[in-house]
Every structure is written in structure tokens, then in C-alpha cells.
Coordinates of C-alpha atoms and ligand atoms in Angstrom, one line a residue:
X1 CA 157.4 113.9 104.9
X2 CA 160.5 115.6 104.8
X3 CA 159.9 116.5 101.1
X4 CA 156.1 117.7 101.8
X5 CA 157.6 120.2 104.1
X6 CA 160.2 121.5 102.3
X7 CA 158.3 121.8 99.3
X8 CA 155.5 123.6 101.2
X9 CA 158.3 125.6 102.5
X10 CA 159.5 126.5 99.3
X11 CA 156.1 127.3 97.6
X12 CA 155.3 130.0 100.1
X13 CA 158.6 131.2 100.3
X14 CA 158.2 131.8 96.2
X15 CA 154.6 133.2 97.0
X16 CA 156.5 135.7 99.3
X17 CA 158.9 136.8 97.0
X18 CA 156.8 137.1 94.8
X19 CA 154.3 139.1 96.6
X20 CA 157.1 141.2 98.6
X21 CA 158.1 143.0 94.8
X22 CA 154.3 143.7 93.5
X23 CA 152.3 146.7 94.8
X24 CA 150.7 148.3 97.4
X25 CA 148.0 146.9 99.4
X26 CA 145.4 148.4 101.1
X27 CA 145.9 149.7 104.9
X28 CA 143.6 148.9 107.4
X29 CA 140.4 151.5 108.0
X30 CA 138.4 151.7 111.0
X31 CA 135.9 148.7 110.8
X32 CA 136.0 145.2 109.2
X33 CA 138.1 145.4 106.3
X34 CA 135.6 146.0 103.0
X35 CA 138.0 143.3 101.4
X36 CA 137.3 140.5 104.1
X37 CA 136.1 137.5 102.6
X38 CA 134.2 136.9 106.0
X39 CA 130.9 138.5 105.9
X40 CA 131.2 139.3 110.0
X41 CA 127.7 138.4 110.5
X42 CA 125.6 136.1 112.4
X43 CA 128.4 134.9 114.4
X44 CA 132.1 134.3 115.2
X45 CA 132.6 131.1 112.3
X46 CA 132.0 134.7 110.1
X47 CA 134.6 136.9 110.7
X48 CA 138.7 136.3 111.2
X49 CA 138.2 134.7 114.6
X50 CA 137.4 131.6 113.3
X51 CA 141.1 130.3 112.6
X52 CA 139.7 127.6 111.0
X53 CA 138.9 130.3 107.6
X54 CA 136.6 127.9 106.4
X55 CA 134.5 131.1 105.1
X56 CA 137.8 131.2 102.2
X57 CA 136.5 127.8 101.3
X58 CA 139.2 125.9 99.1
X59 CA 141.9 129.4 100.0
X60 CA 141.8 128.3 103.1
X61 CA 144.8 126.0 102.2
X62 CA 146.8 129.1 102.0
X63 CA 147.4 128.7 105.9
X64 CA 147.8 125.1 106.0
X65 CA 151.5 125.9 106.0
X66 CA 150.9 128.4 108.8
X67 CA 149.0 126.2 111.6
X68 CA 146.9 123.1 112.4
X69 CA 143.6 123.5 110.5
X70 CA 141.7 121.4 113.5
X71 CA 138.3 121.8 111.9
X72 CA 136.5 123.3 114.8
X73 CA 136.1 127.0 115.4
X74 CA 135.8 127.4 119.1
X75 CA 139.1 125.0 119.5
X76 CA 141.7 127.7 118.8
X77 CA 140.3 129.2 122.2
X78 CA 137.8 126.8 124.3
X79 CA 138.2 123.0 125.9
X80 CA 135.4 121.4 127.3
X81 CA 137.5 119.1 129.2
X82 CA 141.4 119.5 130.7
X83 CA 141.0 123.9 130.4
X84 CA 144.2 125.6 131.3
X85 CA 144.2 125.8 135.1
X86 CA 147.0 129.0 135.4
X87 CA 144.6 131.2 134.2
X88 CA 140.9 132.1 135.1
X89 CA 139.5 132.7 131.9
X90 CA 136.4 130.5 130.4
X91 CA 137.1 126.3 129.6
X92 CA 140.4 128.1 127.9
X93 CA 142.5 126.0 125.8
X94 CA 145.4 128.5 125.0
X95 CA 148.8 128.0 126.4
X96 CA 149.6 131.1 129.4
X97 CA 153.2 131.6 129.4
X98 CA 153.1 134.3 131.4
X99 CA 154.8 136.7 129.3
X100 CA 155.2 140.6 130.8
X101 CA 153.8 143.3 129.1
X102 CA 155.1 147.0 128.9
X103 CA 152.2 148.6 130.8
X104 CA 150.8 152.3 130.0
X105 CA 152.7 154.9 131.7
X106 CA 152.2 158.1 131.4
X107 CA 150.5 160.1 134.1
X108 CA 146.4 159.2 134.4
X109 CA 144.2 161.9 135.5
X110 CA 143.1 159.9 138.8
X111 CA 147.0 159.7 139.8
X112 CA 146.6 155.9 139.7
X113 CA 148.9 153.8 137.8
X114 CA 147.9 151.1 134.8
X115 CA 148.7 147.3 136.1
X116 CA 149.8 144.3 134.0
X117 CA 147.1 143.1 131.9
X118 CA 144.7 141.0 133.9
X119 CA 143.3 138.0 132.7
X120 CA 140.5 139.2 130.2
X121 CA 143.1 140.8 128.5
X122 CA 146.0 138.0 128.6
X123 CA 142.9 136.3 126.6
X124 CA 143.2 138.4 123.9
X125 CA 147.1 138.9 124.0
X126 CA 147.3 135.1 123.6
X127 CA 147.3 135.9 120.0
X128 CA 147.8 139.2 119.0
X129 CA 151.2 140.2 121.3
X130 CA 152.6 137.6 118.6
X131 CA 154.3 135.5 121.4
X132 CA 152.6 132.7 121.2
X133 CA 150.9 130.6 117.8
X134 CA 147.6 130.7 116.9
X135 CA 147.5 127.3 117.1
X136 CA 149.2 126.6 120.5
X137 CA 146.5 124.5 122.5
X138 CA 146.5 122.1 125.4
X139 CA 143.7 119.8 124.1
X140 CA 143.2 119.1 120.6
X141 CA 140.4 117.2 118.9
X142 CA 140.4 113.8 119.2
X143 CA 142.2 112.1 115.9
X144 CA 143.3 108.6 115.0
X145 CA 146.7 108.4 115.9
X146 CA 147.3 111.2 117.1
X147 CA 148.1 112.5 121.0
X148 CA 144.8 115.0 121.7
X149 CA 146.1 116.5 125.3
X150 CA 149.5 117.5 126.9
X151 CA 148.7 119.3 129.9
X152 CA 152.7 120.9 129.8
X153 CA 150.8 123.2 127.1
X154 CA 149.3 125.0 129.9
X155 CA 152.4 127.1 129.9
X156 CA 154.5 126.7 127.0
X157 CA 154.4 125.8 123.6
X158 CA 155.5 122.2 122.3
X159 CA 156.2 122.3 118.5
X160 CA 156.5 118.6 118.9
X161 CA 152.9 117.8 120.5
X162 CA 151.3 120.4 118.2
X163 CA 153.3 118.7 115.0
X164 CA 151.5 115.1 116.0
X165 CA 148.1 116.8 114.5
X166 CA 147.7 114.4 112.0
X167 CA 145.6 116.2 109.3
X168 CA 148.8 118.4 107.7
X169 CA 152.2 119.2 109.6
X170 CA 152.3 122.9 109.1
X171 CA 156.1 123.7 108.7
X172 CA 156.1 126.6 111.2
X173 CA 153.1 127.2 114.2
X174 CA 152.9 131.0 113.3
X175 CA 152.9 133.4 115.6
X176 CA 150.6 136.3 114.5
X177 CA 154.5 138.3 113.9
X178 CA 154.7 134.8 111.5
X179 CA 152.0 135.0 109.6
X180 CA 153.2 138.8 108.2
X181 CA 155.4 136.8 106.2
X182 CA 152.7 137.1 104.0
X183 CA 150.0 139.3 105.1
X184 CA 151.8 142.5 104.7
X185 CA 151.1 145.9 103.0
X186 CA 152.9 145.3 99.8
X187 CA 151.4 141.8 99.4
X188 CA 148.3 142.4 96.7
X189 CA 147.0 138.7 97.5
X190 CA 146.7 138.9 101.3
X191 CA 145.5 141.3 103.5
X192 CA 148.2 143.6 105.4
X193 CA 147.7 142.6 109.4
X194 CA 150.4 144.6 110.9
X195 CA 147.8 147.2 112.6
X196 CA 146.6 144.0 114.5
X197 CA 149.9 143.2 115.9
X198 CA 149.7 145.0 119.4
X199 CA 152.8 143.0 120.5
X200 CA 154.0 143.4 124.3
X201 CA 154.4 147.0 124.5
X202 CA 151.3 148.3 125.4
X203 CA 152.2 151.9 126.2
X204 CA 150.5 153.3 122.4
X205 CA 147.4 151.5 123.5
X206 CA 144.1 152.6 125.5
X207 CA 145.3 151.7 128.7
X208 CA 144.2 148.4 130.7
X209 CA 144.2 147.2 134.3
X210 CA 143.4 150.4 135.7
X211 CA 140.2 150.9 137.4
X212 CA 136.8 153.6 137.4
X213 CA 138.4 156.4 139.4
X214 CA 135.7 158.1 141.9
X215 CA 132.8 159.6 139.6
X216 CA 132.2 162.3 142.2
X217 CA 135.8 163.3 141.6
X218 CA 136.5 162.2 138.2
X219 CA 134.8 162.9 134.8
X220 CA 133.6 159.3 134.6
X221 CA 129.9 157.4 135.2
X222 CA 129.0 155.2 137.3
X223 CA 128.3 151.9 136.3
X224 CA 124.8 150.4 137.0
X225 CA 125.1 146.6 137.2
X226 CA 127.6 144.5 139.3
X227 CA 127.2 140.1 138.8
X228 CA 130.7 137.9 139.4
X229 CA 133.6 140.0 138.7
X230 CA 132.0 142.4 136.3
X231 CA 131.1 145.8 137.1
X232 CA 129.1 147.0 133.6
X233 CA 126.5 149.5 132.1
X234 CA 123.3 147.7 132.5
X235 CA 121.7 149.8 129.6
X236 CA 118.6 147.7 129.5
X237 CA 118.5 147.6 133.0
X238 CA 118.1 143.8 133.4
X239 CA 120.8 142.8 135.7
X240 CA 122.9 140.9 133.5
X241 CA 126.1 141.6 131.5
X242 CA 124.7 141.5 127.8
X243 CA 127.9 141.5 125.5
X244 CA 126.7 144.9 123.9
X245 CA 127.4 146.2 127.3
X246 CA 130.9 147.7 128.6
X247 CA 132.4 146.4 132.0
X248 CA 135.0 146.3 134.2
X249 CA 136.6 143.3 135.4
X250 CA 137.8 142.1 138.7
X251 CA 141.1 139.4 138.6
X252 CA 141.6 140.5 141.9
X253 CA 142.2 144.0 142.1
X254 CA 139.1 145.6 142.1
X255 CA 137.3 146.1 138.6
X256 CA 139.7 147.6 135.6
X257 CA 139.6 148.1 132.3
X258 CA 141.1 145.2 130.2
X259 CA 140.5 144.3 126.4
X260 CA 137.3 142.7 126.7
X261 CA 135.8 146.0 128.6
X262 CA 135.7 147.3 125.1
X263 CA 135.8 144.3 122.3
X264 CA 133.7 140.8 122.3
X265 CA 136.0 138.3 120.8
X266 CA 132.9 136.6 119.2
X267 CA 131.3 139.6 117.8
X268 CA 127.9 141.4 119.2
X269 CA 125.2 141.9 116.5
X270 CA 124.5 145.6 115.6
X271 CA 120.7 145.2 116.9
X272 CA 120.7 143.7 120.2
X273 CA 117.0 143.4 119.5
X274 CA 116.7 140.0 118.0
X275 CA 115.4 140.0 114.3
X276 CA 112.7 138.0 113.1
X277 CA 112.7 136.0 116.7
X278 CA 116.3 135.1 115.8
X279 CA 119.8 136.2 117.4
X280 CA 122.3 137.7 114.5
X281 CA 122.3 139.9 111.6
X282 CA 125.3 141.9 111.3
X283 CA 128.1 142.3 113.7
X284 CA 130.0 145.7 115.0
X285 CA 132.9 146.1 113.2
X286 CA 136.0 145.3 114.9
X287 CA 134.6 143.1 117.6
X288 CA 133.4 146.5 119.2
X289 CA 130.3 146.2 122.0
X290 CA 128.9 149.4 120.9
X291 CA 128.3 150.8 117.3
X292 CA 129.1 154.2 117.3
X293 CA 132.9 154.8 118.9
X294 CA 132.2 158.2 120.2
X295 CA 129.1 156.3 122.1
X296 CA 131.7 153.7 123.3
X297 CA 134.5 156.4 124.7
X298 CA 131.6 158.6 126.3
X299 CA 130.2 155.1 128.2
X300 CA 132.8 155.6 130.9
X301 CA 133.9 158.9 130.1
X302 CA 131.9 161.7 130.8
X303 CA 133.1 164.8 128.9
Ligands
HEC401 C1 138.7 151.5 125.8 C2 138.2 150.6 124.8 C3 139.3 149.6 124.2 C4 140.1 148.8 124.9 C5 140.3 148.7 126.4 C6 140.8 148.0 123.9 N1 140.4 148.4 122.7 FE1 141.1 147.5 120.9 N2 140.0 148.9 119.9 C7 139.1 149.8 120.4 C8 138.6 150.6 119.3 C9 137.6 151.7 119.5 C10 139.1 150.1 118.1 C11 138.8 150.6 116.7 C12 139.9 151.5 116.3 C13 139.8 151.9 114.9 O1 139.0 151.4 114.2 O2 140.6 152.9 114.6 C14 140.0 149.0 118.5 C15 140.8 148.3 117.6 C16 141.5 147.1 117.9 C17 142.2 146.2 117.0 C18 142.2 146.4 115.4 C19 143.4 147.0 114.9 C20 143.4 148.5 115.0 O3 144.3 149.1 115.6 O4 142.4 149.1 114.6 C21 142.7 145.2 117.7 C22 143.5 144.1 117.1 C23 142.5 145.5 119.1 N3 141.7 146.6 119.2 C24 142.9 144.7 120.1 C25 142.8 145.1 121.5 C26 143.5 144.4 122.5 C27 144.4 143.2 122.4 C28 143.2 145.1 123.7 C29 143.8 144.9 125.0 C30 145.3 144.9 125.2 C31 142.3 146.2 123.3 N4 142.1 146.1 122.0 C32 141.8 147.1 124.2 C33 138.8 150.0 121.7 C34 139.5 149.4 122.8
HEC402 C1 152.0 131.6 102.7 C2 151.4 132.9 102.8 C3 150.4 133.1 104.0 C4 150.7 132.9 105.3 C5 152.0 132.4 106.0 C6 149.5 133.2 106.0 N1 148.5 133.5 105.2 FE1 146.6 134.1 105.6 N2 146.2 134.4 103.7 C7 147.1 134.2 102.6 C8 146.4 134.5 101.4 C9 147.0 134.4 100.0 C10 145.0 134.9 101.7 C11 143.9 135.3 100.8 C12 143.0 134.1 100.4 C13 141.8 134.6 99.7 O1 141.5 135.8 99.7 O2 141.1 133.7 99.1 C14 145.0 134.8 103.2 C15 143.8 135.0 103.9 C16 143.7 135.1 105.3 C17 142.6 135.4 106.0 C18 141.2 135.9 105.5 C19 141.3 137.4 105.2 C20 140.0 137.9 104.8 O3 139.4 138.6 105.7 O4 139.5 137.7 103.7 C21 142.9 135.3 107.4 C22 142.0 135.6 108.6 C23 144.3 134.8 107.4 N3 144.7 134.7 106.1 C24 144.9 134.6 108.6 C25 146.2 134.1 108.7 C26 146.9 133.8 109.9 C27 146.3 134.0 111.3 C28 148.1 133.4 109.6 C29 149.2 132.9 110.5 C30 148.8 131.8 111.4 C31 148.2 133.4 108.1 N4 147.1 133.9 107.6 C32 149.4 133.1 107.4 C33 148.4 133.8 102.7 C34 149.0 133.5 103.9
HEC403 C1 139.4 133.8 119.3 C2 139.2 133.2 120.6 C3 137.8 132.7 120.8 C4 137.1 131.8 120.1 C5 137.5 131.2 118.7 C6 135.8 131.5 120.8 N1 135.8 132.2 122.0 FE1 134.4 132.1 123.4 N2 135.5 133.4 124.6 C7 136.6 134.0 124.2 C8 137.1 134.9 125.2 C9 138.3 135.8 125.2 C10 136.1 134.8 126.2 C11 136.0 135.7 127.5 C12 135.3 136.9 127.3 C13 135.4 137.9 128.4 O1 136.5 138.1 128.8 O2 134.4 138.4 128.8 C14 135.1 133.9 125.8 C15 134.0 133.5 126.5 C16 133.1 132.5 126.1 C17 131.9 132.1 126.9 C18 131.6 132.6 128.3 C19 131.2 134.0 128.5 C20 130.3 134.6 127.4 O3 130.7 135.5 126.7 O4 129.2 134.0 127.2 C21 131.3 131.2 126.2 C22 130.0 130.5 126.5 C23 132.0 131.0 124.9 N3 133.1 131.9 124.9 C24 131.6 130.2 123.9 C25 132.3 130.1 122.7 C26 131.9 129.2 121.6 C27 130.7 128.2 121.6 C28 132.8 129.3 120.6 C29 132.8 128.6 119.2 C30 131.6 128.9 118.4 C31 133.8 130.3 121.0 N4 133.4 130.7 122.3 C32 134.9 130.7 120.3 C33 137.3 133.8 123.0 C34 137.0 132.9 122.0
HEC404 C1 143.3 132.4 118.7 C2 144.0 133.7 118.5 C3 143.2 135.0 118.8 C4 142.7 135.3 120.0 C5 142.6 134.6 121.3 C6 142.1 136.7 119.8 N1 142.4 137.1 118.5 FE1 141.8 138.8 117.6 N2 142.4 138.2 115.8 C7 143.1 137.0 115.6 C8 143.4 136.9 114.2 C9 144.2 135.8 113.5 C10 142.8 138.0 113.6 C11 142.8 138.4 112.1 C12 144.1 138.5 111.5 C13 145.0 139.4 112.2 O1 144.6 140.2 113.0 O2 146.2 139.1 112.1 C14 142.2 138.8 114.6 C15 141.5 140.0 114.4 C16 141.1 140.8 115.5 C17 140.6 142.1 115.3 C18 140.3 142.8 114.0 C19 139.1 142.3 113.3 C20 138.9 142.8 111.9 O3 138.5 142.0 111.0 O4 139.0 144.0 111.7 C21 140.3 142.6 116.5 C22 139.7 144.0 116.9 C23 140.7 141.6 117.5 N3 141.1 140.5 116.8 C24 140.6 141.8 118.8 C25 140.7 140.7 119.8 C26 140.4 140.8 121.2 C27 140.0 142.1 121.9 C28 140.6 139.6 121.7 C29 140.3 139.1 123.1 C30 139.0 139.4 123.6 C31 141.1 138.7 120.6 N4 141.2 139.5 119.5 C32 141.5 137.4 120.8 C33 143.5 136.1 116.6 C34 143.0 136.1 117.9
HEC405 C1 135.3 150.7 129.8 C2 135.5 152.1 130.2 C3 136.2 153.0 129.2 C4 136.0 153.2 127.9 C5 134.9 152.5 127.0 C6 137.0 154.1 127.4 N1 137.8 154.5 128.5 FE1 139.4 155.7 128.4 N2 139.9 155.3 130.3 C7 139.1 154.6 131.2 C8 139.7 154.6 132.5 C9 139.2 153.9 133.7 C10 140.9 155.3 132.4 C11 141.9 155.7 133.5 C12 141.6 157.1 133.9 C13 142.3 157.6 135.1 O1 142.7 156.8 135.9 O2 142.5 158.8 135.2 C14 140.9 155.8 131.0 C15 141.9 156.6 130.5 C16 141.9 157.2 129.2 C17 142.9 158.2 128.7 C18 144.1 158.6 129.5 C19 144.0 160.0 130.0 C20 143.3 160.1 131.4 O3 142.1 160.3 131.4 O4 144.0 160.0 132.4 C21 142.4 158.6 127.5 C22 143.1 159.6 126.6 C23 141.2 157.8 127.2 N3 140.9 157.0 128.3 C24 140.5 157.9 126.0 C25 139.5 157.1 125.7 C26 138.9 157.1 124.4 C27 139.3 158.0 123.2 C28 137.9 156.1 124.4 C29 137.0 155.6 123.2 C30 137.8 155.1 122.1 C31 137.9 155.6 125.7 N4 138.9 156.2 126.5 C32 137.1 154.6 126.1 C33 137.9 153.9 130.9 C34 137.4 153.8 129.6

């Protein structure tokens, strides 16, 4: 075992040198990436949030040093059964450790100030504030001989549970800092991901928990639909939250602005209109609810 590892270990560390002295790579545009081997369409097993990268076919090895390939693309963030209970996001199967977060801070028109990330953005900084790995889950699929569930994942992450996944033993459970190692910009074979590192600072980024200040005041709209904690734009007018459809959500105090107010982790088809009686088609680049960005600023702000 000992010798798989290290000779994994030294393969990619070659691949690394190697890639660290050839040339330039190309920088991330606005968008999906034109290079993506994922055709972002149809649905989430399409584009990169399907950690399984089945849609490399046989390259999809490249990562079996990085984390557990467990076959399933709703795994990485979704249990049926045993979800984490310390946070109050959907049948979630990530481990919370309840990091803290540099929150935006300078002054907002309203005079309020941004608080920590609430939970529909904790979602998304599960993986991309590079704290935790990709592959750090309480409940894994059921395997021969392996242990599927330990419930002390909930909260931190145990290299030892996540090692008994019995398919490969990746030598490191990258965090998404980790897996720069390879996907940087001088690296001709592997897409650069730093852009998608947001880390823990989140002063450089459009702010979250902070709420709709007073639209009789402020130059903001109302929003037209309320149902559970979500206060959206009901564009269609049909009283649900359709995921092509910006919201606020409420944690607990009041309805704010987090991540998911602006992105849909499993993508939203550019024609909410289903095609040929059938759901899918292609998706909005970068997990956006709305096509057109100056559409999606000018959603809650009116200007
Ligand atoms: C107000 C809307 C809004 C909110 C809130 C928001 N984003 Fe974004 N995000 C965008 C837009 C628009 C882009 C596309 C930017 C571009 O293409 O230049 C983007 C791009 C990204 C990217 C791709 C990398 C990049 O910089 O282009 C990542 C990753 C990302 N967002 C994650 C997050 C996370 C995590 C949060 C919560 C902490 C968040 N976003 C909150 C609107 C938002
Ligand atoms: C040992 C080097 C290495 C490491 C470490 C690594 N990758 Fe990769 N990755 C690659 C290579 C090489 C490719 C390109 C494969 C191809 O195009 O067929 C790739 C492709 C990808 C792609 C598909 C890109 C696209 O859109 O076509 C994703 C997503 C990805 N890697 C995610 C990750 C994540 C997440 C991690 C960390 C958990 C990681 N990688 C760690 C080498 C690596
Ligand atoms: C990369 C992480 C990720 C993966 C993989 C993922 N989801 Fe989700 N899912 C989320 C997040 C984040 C939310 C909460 C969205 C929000 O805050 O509104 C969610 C919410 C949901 C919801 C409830 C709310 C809704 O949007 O309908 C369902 C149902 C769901 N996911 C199903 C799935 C299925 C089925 C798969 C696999 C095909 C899957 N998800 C894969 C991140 C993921
Ligand atoms: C299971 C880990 C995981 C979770 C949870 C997750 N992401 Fe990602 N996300 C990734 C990986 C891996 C990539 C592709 C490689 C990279 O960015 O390093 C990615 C890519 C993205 C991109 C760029 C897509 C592209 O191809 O241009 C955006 C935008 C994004 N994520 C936003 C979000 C938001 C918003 C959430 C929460 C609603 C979220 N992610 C939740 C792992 C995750
Ligand atoms: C989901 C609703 C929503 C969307 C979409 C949105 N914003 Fe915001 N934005 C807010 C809220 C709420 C605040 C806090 C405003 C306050 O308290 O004064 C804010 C604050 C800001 C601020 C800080 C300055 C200020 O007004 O105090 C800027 C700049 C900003 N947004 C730009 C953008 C841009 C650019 C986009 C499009 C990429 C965008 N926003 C999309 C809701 C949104």
C-alpha cells in the first residue's frame, strides 16, 4: 500500500514539476471555461460540480490521487440518510466546521453592516474557502469492507475514516487550495482554478448576509414572492421559487443575500421554458440564475 502511495505521490509530484516550468495557461473569462471538457448542459453530472469528473472519462484518474472517486455525483454534497444536523442546509453530507469568515466591511449605502455568511452560503464555502476537502463527507456509499458513516464528520474532517474508502486511497483529501498543486496558470495540462478560490476573506467579494434595505428609501425592488425562508422575484408570477429566480434567504435574521441568492450549485437551463416537453438544454454559465449579468445586478438593484 505503502508503495502504491508513494509512487502515486511521486508521479504527480513529476507531473507538477514538470508542468510548473512549461507555459502559460489560459486565465479564467467570465463564463464556463471554453476549454471545459464538461459540456455544462442538461444538468449538474455536466459541468465541474460533479466531483466525480466522469465527463473526462478515463482522465478522470488524474484526481484519483486528489480524493475519493465515490461514483455518485450528488454524494460530494447530499445524504439521504444520517445529514449533518449543525447545519440547516438540504439532506447535507459535508462536514460544518464552523470556520469564520472575514465579512465585507466597508460602509453599505443602507448603513447596515454584512453578517457572517449564513447557511446558504456556508454551503458553497464548504468547498471553495479551501478549508475543508472536496471529499470530506459524513456518509459515504455503502462498500464491502469499508466503514460508510461517522457521524464525528459532522464537524471535522477524519483523514482516517475518509482513507477506509476502499476503491483507491488518495494520498492527500485535497482541499480546493490542494488541488492548485496542479491546476494552476502555468500548468498547460490542467486548467488554472485559482479565480475559484474565494478562501475565508470575503471582503473582495459581493457582500453576503446583509439584507433588502427599505425600497422606499433605497434604490432597490421589492421582491414579489415569499414561501419558507425565501424571499424571491417571482418573475412568472406562480408563487414558487424557480431556480432561475433570485432570493433572499432567512437563517434567522431576516432574509439576506448569501451565495445561492445569485448562483444554483446545480446549474439553471438558459430557457426556463422546457424544450421539446423536456427540462435541460444548456446551462448559464457559471452557475448564474439569470443569463445576462447586468439583468442579474439590476434584479435587486434599481439604478
Ligand atoms: C450578487 C450576486 C452574487 C453573489 C451573492 C455571489 N456571487 Fe459568485 N459570482 C457572481 C457573478 C455575476 C459571477 C461571474 C463573474 C464573472 O464571470 O466575472 C460570479 C462568479 C463566481 C465564481 C467563479 C470565479 C470568478 O471569480 O469568476 C465563483 C467560484 C463564485 N462566484 C462563488 C461564489 C460564492 C462562494 C459566493 C458566496 C460567498 C458567491 N459567489 C456570491 C455573482 C454572485
Ligand atoms: C496531479 C495533478 C492534479 C491534481 C492534484 C488535481 N487535478 Fe484536476 N485535473 C488534472 C489534469 C491533468 C486535468 C485535465 C484532464 C483532461 O483534460 O483530460 C484535470 C482536470 C480537472 C477537471 C476538469 C476540467 C475541465 O473542465 O475540463 C476538474 C473539474 C478537476 N480537474 C478538478 C480537480 C479538483 C477538484 C482537484 C482537487 C480535489 C484536482 N482536480 C486535483 C490534474 C490534477
Ligand atoms: C456541489 C454540491 C452539490 C451537489 C453535487 C448536488 N447538490 Fe443539490 N444542493 C446543493 C446546495 C448548495 C443546495 C441548496 C441550494 C440553496 O441554497 O438554495 C442544494 C439543494 C438541493 C435540493 C433542494 C432544493 C432545490 O434546489 O430543489 C435538491 C432536491 C437537490 N439539491 C438535489 C440534488 C441531486 C439529486 C443531486 C445529484 C444529481 C445534487 N443535488 C447534487 C448542492 C449540491
Ligand atoms: C463539493 C465541493 C463544492 C461545493 C459544495 C460547491 N462547489 Fe463550486 N466548484 C467546486 C469545484 C471543484 C469547482 C471546479 C474547480 C474549481 O473551481 O476549483 C467549482 C466551480 C464553481 C464555479 C465555476 C464554474 C465554472 O466552470 O466556471 C462556480 C461559479 C461555483 N463553483 C460556485 C459555487 C457556489 C455558489 C456554491 C454553493 C451554492 C458551490 N460552488 C458549491 C466545488 C464545490
Ligand atoms: C439578490 C439581490 C442582489 C443582487 C442580484 C445584486 N446585489 Fe448588490 N447588493 C445587494 C444588497 C442587499 C446590498 C447591500 C446594500 C446596502 O445595504 O446598502 C448590495 C450591495 C452592493 C454593493 C455595495 C454598495 C452599496 O450599495 O452599499 C455593490 C457595489 C453592489 N451590491 C453591486 C452589485 C452588482 C455589480 C451586482 C451584479 C453583479 C449586484 N450587486 C447584484 C443585493 C443584490
Amino acid at each position: 500500500m505503502d508503495s502504491i502511495r508513494s509512487s502515486k505521490q511521486s508521479k504527480s509530484l513529476i507531473i507538477s514539476a514538470v508542468l510548473a516550468i512549461t507555459g502559460t495557461n489560459m486565465v479564467l473569462a467570465d463564463g464556463w471555461d471554453p476549454n471545459s471538457k464538461a459540456s455544462n448542459t442538461d444538468s449538474i453530472v455536466n459541468t465541474r460540480h460533479n466531483m466525480t469528473m466522469s465527463y473526462l472519462g478515463g482522465a478522470s484518474v488524474n484526481m484519483d490521487s486528489a480524493r475519493n472517486d465515490y461514483a455518485e455525483v450528488c454524494v460530494y454534497c447530499h445524504t439521504p440518510h444520517g445529514a449533518n444536523s449543525t447545519i440547516g442546509a438540504p439532506l447535507w453530507n459535508r462536514t460544518n466546521p464552523g470556520t469564520s469568515y472575514t465579512v465585507y466591511n466597508k460602509p453599505l449605502t443602507s448603513g447596515q453592516t454584512a453578517s457572517a455568511p449564513g447557511v446558504n452560503s456556508l454551503i458553497c464555502l464548504s468547498c471553495h474557502d479551501g478549508t475543508v476537502a472536496i471529499d470530506s463527507i459524513i456518509n459515504m456509499p455503502n462498500r464491502p469492507g469499508s466503514k460508510s458513516y461517522d457521524p464525528t464528520q459532522q464537524t471535522a474532517q477524519n483523514d482516517a475514516f475518509l482513507s477506509s474508502w476502499p476503491d483507491n486511497s488518495p494520498i492527500m483529501h485535497a482541499k480546493l487550495s490542494d488541488c492548485l498543486l496542479c491546476h494552476t496558470s502555468t500548468n498547460p495540462f490542467a486548467p488554472d482554478f485559482t479565480a475559484f478560490l474565494i478562501g475565508t476573506d470575503l471582503r473582495d467579494d459581493h457582500p453576503v448576509g446583509v439584507s433588502l434595505p427599505d425600497t422606499t428609501i433605497y434604490d432597490f425592488n421589492p421582491t414579489t414572492g415569499t414561501a419558507g425562508n425565501l424571499s424571491f422575484y417571482d418573475t412568472n408570477s406562480n408563487g414558487r421559487a424557480d431556480s432561475n429566480e433570485l432570493r433572499f434567504y432567512n437563517s434567522g435574521q431576516g432574509y439576506e443575500v448569501e451565495c445561492a441568492s445569485c448562483h444554483n450549485p446545480h446549474g439553471t437551463p438558459v430557457n426556463s421554458a422546457p424544450v421539446n416537453g423536456k427540462h435541460g438544454g444548456p446551462l448559464i454559465p457559471s452557475f448564474l440564475r439569470v443569463k445576462d449579468q447586468s439583468t442579474l445586478c439590476l434584479t435587486c438593484h434599481n439604478k
